Coordinates of C-alpha atoms in Angstrom, one line a residue:
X25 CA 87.8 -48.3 33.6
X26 CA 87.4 -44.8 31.7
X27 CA 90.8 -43.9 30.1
X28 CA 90.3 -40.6 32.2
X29 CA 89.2 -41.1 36.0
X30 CA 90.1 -39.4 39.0
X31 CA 90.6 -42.2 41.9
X32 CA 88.5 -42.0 45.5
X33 CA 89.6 -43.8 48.4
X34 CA 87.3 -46.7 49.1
X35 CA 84.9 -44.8 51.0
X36 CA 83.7 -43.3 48.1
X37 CA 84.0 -39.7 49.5
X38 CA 86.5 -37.4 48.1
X39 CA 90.1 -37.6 48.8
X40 CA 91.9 -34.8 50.0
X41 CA 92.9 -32.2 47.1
X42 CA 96.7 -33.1 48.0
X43 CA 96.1 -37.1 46.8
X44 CA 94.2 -36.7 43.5
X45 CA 96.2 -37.7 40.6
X46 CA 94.7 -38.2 37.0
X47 CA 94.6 -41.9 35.9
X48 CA 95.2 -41.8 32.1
X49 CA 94.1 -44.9 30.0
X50 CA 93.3 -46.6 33.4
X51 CA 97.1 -47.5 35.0
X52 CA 97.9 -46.3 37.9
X53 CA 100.5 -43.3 37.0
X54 CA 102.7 -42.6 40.1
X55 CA 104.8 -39.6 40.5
X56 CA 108.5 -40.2 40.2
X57 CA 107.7 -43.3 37.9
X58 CA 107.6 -41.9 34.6
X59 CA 109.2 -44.9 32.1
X60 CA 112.2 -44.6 31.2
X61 CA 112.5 -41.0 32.6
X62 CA 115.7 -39.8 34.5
X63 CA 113.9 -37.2 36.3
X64 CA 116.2 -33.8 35.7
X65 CA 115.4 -30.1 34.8
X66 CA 115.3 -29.7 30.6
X67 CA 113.3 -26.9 29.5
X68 CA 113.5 -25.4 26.3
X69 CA 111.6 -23.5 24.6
X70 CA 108.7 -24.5 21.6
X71 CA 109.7 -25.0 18.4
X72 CA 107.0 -22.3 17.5
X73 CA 108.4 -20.0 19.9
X74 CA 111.9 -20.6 18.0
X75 CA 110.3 -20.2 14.9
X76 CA 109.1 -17.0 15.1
X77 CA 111.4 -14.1 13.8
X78 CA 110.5 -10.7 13.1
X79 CA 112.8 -9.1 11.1
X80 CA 112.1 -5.6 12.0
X81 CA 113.4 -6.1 15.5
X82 CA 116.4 -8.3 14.2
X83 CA 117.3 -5.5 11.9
X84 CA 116.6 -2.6 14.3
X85 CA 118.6 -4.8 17.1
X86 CA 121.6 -5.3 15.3
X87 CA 121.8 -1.4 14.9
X88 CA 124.4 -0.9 17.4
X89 CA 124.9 2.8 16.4
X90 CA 124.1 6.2 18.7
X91 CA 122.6 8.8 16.9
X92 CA 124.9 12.7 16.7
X93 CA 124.9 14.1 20.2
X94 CA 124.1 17.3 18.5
X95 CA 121.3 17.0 16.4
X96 CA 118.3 16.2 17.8
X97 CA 116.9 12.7 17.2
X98 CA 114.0 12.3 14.5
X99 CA 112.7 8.8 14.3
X100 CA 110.7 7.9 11.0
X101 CA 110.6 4.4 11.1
X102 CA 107.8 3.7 13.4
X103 CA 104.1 3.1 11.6
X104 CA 102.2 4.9 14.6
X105 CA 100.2 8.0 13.9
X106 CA 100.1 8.6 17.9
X107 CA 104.1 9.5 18.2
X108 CA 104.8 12.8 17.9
X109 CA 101.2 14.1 19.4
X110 CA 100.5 16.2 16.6
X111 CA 97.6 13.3 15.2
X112 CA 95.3 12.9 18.0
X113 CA 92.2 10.8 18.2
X114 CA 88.9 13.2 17.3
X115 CA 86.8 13.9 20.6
X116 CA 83.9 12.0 19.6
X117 CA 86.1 9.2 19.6
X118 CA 87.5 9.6 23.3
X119 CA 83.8 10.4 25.0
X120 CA 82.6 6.9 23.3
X121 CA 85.0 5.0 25.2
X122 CA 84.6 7.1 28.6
X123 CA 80.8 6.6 28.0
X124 CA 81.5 2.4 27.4
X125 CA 83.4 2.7 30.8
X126 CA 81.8 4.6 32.8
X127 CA 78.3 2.4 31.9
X128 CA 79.3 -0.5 33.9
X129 CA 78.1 -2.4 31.3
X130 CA 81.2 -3.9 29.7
X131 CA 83.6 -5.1 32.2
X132 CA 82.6 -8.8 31.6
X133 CA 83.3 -11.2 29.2
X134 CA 82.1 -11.3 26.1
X135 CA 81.6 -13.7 23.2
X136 CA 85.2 -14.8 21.8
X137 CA 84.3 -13.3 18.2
X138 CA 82.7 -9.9 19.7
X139 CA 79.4 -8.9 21.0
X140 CA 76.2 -9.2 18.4
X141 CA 75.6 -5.3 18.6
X142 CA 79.3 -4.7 17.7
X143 CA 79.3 -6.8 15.0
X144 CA 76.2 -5.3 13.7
X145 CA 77.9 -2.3 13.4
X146 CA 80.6 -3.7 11.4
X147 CA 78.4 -5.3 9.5
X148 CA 76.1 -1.9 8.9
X149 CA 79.3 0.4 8.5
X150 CA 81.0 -2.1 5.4
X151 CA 77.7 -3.2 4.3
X152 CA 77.1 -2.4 0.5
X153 CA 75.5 -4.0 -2.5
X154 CA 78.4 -5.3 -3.8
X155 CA 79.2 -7.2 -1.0
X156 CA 76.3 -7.3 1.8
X157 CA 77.6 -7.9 5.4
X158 CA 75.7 -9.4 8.2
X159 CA 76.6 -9.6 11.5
X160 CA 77.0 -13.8 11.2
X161 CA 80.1 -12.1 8.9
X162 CA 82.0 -10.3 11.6
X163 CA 84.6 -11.5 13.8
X164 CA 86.2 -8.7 16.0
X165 CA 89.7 -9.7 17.2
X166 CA 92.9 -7.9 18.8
X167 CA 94.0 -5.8 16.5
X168 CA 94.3 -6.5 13.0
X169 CA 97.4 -8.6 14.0
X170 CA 95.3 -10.9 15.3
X171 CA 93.1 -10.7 12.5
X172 CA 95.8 -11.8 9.9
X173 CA 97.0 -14.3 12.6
X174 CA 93.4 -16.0 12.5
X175 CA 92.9 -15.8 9.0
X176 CA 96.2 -17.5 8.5
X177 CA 95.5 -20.1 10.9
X178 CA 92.0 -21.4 9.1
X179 CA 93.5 -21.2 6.0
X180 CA 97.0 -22.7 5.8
X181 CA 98.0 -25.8 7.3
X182 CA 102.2 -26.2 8.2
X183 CA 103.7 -27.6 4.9
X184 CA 101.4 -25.8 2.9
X185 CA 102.4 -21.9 1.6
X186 CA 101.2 -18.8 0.9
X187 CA 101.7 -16.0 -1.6
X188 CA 103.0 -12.6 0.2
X189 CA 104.1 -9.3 -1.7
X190 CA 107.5 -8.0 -1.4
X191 CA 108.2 -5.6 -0.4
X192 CA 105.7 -6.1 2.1
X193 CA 104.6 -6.6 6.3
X194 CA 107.4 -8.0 8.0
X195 CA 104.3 -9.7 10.1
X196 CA 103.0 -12.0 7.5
X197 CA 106.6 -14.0 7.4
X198 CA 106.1 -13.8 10.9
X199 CA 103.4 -15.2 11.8
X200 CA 103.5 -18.2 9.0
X201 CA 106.6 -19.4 9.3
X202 CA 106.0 -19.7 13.2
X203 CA 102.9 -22.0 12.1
X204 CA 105.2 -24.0 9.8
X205 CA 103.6 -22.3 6.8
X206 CA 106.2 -21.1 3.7
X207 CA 106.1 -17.9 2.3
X208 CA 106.4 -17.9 -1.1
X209 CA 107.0 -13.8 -2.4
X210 CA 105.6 -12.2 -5.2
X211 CA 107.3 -9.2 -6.6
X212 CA 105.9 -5.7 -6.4
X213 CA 107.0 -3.2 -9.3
X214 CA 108.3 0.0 -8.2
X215 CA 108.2 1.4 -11.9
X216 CA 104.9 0.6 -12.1
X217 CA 103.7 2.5 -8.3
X218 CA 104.1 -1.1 -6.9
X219 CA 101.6 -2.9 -8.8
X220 CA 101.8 -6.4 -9.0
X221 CA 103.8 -8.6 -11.1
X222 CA 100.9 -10.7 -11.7
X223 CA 102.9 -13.2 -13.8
X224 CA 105.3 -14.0 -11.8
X225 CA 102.6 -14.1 -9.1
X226 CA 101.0 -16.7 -10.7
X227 CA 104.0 -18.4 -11.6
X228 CA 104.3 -19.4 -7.8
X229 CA 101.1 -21.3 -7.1
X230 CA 101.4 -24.9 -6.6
X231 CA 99.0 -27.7 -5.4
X232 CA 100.1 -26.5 -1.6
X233 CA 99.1 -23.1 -2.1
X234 CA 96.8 -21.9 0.8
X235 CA 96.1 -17.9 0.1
X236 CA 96.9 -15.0 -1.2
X237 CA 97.9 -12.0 0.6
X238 CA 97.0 -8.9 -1.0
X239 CA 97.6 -5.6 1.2
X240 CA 95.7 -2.8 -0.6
X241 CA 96.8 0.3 0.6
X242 CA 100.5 -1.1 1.1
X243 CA 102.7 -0.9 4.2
X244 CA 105.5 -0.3 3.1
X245 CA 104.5 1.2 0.3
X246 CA 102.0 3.7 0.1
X247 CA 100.9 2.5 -3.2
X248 CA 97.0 2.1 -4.0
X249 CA 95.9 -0.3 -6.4
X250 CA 93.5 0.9 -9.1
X251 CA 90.1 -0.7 -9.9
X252 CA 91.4 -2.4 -13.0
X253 CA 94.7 -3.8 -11.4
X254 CA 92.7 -5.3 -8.7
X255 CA 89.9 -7.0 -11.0
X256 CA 93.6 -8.7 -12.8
X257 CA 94.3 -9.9 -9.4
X258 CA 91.1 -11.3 -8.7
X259 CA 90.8 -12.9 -12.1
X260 CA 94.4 -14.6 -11.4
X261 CA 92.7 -16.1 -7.9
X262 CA 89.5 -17.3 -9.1
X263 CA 91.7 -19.0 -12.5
X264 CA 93.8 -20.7 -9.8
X265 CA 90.8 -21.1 -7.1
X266 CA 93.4 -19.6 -4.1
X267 CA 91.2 -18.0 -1.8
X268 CA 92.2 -14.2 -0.4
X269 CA 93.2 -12.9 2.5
X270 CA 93.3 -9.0 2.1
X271 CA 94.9 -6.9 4.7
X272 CA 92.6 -3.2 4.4
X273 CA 93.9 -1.8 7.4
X274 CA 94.6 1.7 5.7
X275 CA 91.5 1.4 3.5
X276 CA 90.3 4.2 4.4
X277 CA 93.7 6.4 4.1
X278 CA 93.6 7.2 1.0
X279 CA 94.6 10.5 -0.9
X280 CA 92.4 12.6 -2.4
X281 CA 93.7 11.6 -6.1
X282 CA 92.9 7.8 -5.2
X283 CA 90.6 5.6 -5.0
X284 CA 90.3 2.7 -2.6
X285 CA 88.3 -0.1 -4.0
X286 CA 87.1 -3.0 -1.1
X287 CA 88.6 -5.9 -2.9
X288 CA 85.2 -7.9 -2.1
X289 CA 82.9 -5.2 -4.1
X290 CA 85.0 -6.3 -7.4
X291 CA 84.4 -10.1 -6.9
X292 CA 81.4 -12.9 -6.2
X293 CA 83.6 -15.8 -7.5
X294 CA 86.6 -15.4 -4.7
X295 CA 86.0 -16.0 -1.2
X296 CA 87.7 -13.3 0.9
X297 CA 88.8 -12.2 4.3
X298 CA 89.4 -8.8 4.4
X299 CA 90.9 -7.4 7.5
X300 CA 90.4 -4.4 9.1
X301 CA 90.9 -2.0 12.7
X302 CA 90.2 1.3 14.4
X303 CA 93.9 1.3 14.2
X304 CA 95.1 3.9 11.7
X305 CA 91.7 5.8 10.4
X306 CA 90.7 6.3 13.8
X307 CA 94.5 6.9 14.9
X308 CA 93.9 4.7 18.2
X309 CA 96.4 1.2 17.4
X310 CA 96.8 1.0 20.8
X311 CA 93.1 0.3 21.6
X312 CA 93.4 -3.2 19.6
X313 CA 90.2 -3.7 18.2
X314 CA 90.3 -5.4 15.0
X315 CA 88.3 -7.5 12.7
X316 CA 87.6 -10.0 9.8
X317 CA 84.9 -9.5 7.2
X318 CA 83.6 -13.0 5.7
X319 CA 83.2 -12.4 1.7
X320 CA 82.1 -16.1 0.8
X321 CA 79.1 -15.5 -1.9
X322 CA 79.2 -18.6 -3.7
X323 CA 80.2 -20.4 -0.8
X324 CA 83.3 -22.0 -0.6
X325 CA 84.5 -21.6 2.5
X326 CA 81.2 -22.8 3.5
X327 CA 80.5 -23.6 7.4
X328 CA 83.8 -25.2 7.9
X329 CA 86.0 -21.8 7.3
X330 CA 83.6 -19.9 9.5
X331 CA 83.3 -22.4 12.4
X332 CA 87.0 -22.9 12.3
X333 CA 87.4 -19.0 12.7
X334 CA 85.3 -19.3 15.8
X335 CA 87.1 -22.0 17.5
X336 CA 90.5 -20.1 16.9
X337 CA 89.3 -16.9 18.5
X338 CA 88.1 -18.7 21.8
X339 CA 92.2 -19.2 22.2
X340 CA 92.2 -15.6 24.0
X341 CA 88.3 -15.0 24.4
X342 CA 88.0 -11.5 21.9
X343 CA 89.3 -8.0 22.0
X344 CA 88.7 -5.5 24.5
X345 CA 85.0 -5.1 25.6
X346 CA 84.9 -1.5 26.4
X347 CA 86.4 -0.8 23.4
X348 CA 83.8 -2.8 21.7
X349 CA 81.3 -1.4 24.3
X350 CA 82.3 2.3 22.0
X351 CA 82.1 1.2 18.8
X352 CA 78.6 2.2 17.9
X353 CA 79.2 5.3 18.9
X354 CA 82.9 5.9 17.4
X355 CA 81.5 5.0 14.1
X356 CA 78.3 6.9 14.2
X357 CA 79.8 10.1 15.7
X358 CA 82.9 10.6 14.7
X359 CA 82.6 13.7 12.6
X360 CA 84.1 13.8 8.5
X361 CA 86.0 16.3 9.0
X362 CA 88.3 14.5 11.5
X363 CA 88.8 12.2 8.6
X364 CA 89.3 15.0 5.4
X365 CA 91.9 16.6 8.4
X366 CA 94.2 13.6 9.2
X367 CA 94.5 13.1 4.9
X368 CA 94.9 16.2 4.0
X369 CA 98.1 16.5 6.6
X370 CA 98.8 13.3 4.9
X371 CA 99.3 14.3 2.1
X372 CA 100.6 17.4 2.2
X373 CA 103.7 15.6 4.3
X374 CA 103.8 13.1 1.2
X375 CA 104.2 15.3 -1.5
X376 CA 106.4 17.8 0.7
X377 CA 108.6 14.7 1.7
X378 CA 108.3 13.3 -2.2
X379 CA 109.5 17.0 -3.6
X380 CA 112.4 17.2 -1.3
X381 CA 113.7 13.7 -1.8
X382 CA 113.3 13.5 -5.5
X383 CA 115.6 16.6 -5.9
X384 CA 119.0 14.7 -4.0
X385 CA 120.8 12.9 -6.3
X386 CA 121.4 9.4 -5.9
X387 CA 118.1 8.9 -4.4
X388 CA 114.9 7.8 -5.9
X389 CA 111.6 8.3 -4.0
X390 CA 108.2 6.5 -5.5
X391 CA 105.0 8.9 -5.0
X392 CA 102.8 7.7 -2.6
X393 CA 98.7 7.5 -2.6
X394 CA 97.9 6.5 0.8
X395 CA 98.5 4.9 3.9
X396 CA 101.5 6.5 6.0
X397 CA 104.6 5.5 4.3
X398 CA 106.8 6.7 1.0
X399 CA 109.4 4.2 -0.5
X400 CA 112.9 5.7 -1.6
X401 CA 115.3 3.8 -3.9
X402 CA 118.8 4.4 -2.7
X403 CA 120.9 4.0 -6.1
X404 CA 124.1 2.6 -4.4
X405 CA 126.5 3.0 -6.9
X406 CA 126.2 6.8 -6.2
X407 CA 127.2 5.8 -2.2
X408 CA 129.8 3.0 -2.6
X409 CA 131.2 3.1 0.8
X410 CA 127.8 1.5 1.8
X411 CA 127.6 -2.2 1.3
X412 CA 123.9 -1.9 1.4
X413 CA 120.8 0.3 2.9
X414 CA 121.2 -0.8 6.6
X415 CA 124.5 0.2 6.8
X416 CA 123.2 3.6 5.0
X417 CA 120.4 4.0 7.1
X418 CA 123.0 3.1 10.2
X419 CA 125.3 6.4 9.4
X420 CA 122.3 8.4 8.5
X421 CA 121.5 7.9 12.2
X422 CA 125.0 8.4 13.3
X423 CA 125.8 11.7 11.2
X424 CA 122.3 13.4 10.9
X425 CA 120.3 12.0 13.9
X426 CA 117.1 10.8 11.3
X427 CA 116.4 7.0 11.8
X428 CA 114.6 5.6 8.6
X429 CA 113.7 1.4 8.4
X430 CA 115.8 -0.1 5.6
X431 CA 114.0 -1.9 3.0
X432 CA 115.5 -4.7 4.1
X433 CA 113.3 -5.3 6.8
X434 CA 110.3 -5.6 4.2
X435 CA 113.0 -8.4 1.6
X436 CA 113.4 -5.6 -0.9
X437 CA 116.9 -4.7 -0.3
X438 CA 118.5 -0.7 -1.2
X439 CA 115.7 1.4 -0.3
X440 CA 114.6 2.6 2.6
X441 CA 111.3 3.7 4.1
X442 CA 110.2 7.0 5.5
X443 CA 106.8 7.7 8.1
X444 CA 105.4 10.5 6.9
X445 CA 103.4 11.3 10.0
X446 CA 105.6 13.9 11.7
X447 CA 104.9 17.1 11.7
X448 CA 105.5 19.2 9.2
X449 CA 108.9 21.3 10.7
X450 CA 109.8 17.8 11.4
X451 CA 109.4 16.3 8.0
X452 CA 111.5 19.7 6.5
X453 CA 114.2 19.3 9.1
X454 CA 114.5 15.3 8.1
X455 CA 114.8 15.9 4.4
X456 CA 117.0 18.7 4.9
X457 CA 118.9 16.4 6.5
X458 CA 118.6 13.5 4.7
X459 CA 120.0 16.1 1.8
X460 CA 123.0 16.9 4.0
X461 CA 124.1 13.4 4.6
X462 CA 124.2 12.4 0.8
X463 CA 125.8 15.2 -1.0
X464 CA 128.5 14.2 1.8
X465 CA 128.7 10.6 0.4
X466 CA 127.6 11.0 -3.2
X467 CA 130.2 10.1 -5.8
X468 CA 129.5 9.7 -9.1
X469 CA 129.5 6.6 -10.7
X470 CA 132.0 5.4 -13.4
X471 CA 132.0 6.4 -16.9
X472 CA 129.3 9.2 -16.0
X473 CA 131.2 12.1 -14.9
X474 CA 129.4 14.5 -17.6
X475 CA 126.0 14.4 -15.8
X476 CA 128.0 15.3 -12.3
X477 CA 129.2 18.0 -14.2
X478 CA 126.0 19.3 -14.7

């Protein structure tokens, strides 16, 4: 008999729907007959579901503090450009996706990695010498979330580990250790605008070492790596043969006094997924459309990486089709001067934001280059009632109503970071703020009296 048959009465016609029962390996499986089974309730929950810990929300949970009464609250801890209403989508943008709807073209399925058309204009929009795109290149996916989630999944098994900065996305830890993958972190250098320590990076790869995980603009950062610190980086990952994962969701939000290199122009010899989204340069993160960009020129990840990328997006069939059902025309039409407007108020809140910090003692803000966040060094002998930089972020939302994410939250303890996506007022107001609440709690630390007297 087939080990998987489904039993007719001996008729041969079909038994009713309430008497079909699955015969596995061909024994008659009865309910209520389970071997060895003492039938009684016992659910619990996966051991990937109690794997998975974000430490964002731990942190954030365990915050058991209400903000002053009398000061109105000003949160700038949340990386979404659509809070506060003052960074809206551009026009174009919105018409696309009322077009993609009101077509009736794209309330179907489509194919779990995106439709062709879509993907051609991925492939068209990224598409450069250095590293030519075709649409056979493109998977779209929810978000860039899901993205990372993919990449991770076709590219670390559990027991093997992979190479994450800190301080860095909360997510990556996330998501790997919920696979059974370890995360292995390489340090970033704040005296050096958060370049990599490339040998103690190096100093971690073993024989179990899966990927690398280089986010390029950072989050939590800010920092943007130059052209020559990313060819080191590469040069470390073809030496070692660890393939890339790099996480280019801010690509494209960059200052005006950087550069952002595509870490795929720099490189034929390492294979890369780079991952992207309308998320942040379109300033839509709730639409969840994402995607992954296949660099493999020498092939090495060959058919096996890409099929395997396939196979794990047909676990939730593809992002959102009217969203993709907009995409030609959100990246055709979207005008530049949407783009030049949302980084120019970018900027203009960093280095406003920057200026203000820099001048409190006790604090020590690194200048950002892109993305949507600045990183401030909180130099805790100056604050010693504080045991560390949740409980100074905790009072800074109990005294002054301004609710910044400790550092903690990204493993890179005594600093804090600040969204700089507020409007302007709003950004003063914090600072001043944020002013306020340390020359409360400064105190100057031993044996340097002299230079508080100043």
């Amino acid at each position: 008999m087939d080990p998987y048959v489904i039993q007719m009465n001996r008729k041969g016609s079909l038994p009713s729907l309430l008497n079909v029962h699955v015969n596995i390996g061909g024994k008659n499986s009865l309910p209520g007959k389970g071997k060895g089974r003492k039938a009684r309730w016992s659910v619990k929950p996966s051991a990937m579901a109690n794997n998975t810990f974000n430490p964002i929300r731990a942190i954030v949970d365990s915050m058991k503090v209400k903000p002053n009464p009398d000061k109105t609250m000003i949160s700038l801890s949340i990386g979404d450009p659509t809070v506060f209403g003052n960074l809206p989508t551009d026009p174009e943008v919105t018409q696309a996706m009322k077009d993609a709807l009101d077509s009736g073209k794209y309330n179907g399925y489509a194919p779990s990695i995106g439709y062709l058309s879509s993907r051609e204009e991925i492939a068209s929009y990224y598409h450069c010498p250095e590293a030519p795109l075709e649409a056979k290149d493109v998977i779209l996916t929810s978000g860039c979330s899901q993205a990372i989630e993919l990449c991770l999944a076709v590219l670390a098994s559990p027991g093997q580990n992979i190479l994450v900065p800190r301080p860095g996305f909360s997510l990556y830890r996330t998501l790997a250790e919920s696979m059974g993958i370890e995360v292995k972190l390489y340090n970033l250098l704040p005296e050096k605008s958060w370049e990599i320590d490339l040998k103690q990076l190096e100093s971690l790869i073993d024989e179990k070492t899966a990927c690398l995980i280089v986010n390029n603009p950072s989050n939590p950062c800010g920092s943007v790596f130059s052209r020559s610190h990313l060819q080191k980086i590469l040069t470390v990952a073809a030496r070692q043969c660890v393939p890339i994962l790099a996480d280019e969701i801010y690509g494209d939000m960059v200052f005006s006094d950087s550069k952002f290199e595509p870490l795929a122009n720099l490189s034929s010899n390492v294979p890369i997924l780079s991952c992207g989204g309308l998320a942040k340069r379109w300033l839509v993160p709730g639409w969840r459309l994402g995607w992954i960009l296949i660099h493999d020129r020498r092939d090495i990840f060959g058919n096996e990486i890409r099929d395997g990328l396939v196979k794990l997006s047909q676990r939730i069939l593809g992002p959102c089709t009217i969203v993709q059902g907009a995409l030609k025309s959100i990246l055709r039409r979207t005008p530049q001067e949407f783009y030049h407007n949302t980084l120019s108020f970018l900027k203009s809140n960093a280095d406003l934001c920057y200026g203000a910090l820099a001048a409190i003692p006790g604090l020590w803000p690194v200048r950002p280059s892109g993305a949507m966040y600045l990183m401030v060094k909180i130099e805790m002998e100056h604050f010693p009632e504080f045991e560390n930089d949740v409980e100074f972020t905790e009072r800074l939302v109990a005294e002054q109503s301004v609710h910044c994410l400790p550092a903690t939250c990204f493993e890179y303890p005594n600093f804090f970071r600040v969204v700089i996506t507020a409007p302007e007022v709003m950004m003063l107001e914090a600072c001043s703020r944020i002013q306020e609440f340390c020359e409360q709690h400064y105190h100057c630390a031993a044996g340097s009296q002299e230079e508080c007297d100043k």
